[in-house]
Short mmCIF file of C-alpha atoms in Angstrom, two decimals:
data_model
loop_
_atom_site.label_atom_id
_atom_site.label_comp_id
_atom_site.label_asym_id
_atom_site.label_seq_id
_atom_site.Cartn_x
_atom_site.Cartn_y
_atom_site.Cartn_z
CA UNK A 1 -26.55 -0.73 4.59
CA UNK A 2 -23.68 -0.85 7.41
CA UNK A 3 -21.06 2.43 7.77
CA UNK A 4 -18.70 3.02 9.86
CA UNK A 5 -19.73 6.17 11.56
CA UNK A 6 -15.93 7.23 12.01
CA UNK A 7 -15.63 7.60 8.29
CA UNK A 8 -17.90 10.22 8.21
CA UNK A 9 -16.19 11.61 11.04
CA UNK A 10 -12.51 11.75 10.50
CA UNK A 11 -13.28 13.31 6.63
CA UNK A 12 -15.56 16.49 8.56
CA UNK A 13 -12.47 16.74 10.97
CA UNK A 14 -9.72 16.52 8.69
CA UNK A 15 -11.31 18.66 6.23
CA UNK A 16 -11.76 21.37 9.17
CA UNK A 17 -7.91 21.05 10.26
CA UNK A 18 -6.25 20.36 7.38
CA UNK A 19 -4.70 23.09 7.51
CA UNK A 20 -3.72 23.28 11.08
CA UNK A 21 -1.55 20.43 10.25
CA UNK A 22 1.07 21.77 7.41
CA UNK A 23 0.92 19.13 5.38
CA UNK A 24 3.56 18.97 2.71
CA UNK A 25 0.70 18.02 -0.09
CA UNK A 26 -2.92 17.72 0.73
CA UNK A 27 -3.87 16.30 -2.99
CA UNK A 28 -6.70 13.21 -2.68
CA UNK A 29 -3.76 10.45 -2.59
CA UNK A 30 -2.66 12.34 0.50
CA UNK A 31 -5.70 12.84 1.91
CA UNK A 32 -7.10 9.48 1.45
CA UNK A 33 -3.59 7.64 2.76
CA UNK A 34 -4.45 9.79 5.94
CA UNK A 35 -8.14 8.75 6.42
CA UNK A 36 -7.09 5.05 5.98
CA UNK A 37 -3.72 5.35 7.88
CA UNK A 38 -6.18 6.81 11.05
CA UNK A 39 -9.35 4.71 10.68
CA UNK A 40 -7.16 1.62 10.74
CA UNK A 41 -5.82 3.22 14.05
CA UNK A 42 -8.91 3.80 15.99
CA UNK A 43 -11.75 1.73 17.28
CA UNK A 44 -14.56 1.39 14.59
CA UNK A 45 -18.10 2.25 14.73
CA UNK A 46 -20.54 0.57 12.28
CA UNK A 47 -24.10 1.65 12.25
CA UNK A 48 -26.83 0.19 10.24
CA UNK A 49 -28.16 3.58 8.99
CA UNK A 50 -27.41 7.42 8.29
CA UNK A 51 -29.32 8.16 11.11
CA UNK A 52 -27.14 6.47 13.79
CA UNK A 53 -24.04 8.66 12.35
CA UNK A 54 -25.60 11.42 14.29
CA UNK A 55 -25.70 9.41 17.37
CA UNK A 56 -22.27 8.34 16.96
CA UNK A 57 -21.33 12.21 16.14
CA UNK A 58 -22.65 13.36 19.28
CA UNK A 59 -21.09 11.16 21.00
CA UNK A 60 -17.86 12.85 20.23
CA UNK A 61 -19.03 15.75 21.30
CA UNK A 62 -16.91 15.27 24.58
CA UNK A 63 -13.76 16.93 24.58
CA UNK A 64 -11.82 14.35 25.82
CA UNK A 65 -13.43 11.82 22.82
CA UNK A 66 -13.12 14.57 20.45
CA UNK A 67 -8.81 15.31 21.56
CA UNK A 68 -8.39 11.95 20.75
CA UNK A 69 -9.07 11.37 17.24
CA UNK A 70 -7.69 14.89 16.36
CA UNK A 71 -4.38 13.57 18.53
CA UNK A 72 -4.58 10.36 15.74
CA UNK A 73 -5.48 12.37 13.11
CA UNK A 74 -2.74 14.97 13.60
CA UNK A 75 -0.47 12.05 13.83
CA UNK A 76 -1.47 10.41 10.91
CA UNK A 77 -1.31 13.86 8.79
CA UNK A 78 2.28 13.81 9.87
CA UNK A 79 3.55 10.61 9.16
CA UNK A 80 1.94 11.03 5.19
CA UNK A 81 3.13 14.05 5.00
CA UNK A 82 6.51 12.84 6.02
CA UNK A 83 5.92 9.78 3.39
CA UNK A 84 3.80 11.11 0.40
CA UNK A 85 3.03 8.56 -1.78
CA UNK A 86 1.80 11.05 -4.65
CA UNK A 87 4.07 12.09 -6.72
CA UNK A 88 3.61 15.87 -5.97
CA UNK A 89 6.49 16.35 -3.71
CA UNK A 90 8.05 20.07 -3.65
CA UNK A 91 10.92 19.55 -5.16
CA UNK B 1 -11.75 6.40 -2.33
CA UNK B 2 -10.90 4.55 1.28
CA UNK B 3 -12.50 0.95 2.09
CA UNK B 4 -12.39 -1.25 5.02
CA UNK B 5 -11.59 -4.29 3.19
CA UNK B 6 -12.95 -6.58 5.96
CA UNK B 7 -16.30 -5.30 5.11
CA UNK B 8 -16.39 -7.53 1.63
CA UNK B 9 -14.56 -10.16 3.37
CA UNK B 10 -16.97 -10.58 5.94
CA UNK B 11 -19.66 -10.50 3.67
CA UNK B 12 -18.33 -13.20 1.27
CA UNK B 13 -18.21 -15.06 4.65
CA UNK B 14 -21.40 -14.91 5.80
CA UNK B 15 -22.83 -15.74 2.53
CA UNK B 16 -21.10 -18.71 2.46
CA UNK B 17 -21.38 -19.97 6.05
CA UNK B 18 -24.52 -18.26 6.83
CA UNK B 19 -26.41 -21.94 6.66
CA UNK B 20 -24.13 -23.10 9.20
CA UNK B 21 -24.81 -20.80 11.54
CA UNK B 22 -28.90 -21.49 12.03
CA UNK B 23 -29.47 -18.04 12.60
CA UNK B 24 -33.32 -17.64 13.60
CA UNK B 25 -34.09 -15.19 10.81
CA UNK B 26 -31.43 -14.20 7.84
CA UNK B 27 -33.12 -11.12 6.99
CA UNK B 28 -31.29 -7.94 5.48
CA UNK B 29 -31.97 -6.40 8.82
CA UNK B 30 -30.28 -9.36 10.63
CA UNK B 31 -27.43 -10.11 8.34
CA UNK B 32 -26.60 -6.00 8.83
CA UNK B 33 -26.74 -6.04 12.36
CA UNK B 34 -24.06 -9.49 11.84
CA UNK B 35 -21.70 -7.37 9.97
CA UNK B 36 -21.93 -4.19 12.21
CA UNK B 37 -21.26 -6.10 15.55
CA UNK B 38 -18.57 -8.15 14.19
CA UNK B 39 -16.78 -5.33 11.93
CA UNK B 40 -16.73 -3.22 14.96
CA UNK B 41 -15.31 -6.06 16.87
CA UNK B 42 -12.10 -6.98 14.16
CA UNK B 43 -9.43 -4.77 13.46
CA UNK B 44 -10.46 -2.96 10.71
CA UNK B 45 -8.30 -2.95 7.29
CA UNK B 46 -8.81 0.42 5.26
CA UNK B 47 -7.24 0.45 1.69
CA UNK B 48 -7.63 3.23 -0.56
CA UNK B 49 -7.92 0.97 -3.73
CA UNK B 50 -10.57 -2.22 -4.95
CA UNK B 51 -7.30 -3.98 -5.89
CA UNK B 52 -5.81 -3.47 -2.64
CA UNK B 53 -8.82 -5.92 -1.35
CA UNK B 54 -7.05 -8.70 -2.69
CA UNK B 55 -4.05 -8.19 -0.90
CA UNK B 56 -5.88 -8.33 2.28
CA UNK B 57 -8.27 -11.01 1.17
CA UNK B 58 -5.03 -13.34 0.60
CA UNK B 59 -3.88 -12.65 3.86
CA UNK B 60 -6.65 -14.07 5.20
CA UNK B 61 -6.42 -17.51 3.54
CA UNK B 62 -3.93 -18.31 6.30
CA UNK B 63 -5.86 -20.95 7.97
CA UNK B 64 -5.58 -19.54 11.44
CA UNK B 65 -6.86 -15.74 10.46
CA UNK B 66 -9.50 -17.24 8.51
CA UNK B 67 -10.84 -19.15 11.65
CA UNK B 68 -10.16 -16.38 13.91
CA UNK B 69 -12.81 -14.35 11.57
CA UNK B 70 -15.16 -17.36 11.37
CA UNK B 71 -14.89 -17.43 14.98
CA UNK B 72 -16.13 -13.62 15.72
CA UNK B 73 -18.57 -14.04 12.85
CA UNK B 74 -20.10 -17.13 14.02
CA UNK B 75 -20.59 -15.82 17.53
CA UNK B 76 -21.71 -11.77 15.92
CA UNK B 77 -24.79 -14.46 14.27
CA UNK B 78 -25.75 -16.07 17.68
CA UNK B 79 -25.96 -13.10 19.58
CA UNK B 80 -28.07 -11.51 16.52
CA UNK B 81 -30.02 -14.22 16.54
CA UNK B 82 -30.82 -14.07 19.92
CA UNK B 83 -31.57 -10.32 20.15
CA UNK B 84 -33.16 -10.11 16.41
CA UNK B 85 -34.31 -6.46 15.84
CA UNK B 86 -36.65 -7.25 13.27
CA UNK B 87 -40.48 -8.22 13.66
CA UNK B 88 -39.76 -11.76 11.52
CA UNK B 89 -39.12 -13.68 14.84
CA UNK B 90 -40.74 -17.07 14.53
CA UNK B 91 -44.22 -16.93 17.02
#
């Protein structure tokens, strides 16, 4: 088994902000585009079991770690939103 | 559904060059630790489809990408099998 701890990660944070970030459609298309568009964005951190997750979690703990994937992941909520690839788009 | 598509890839590739690489032990435990150290070390390539893989997987039959990952994974095996984690290293 191998994980990348970030996965995890990103989905807790961006289902705690989503809404802190307006997006124009938060369906799964949209919400998946945005977990790939950031993971692909920021460094990756495999782990060889569930355990480690935690280890990797707390490591974001600091502030300054922790700013910096919500900075990508605000980002990355943007540019979907501004480029939805569902086809639930307010008219 | 969001996948790093590099995690088959490298996969496929160490089953096929895993021989070549005289690893001291080719163990679950050891072929894991391969693909954590050298997935966290390659730029990772998320899709949010299985069929997307194949994009990505042709990309990589450019000769000079394709060594570039045989590279990382070739050296991800030495250092692994220097450092093994398991308990099968040879007396």
């Amino acid at each position: 088994m191998i994980v990348n701890a970030l996965e995890k990660i990103m989905e807790e944070l961006l289902d705690e902000y989503i809404d802190q970030f307006h997006m124009e459609c938060t369906c799964p298309t949209c919400r998946n585009d945005v977990l790939a568009l950031v993971l692909n964005r920021v460094q990756p951190r495999y782990v060889t079991s569930e355990d480690k997750i935690t280890y990797v979690r707390a490591e974001f703990f600091d502030r300054q770690q922790m700013t910096s994937l919500l900075v990508s992941l605000a980002e990355c909520a943007r540019i979907v939103s501004e480029n939805p690839r569902c086809d639930n788009r307010k008219a």
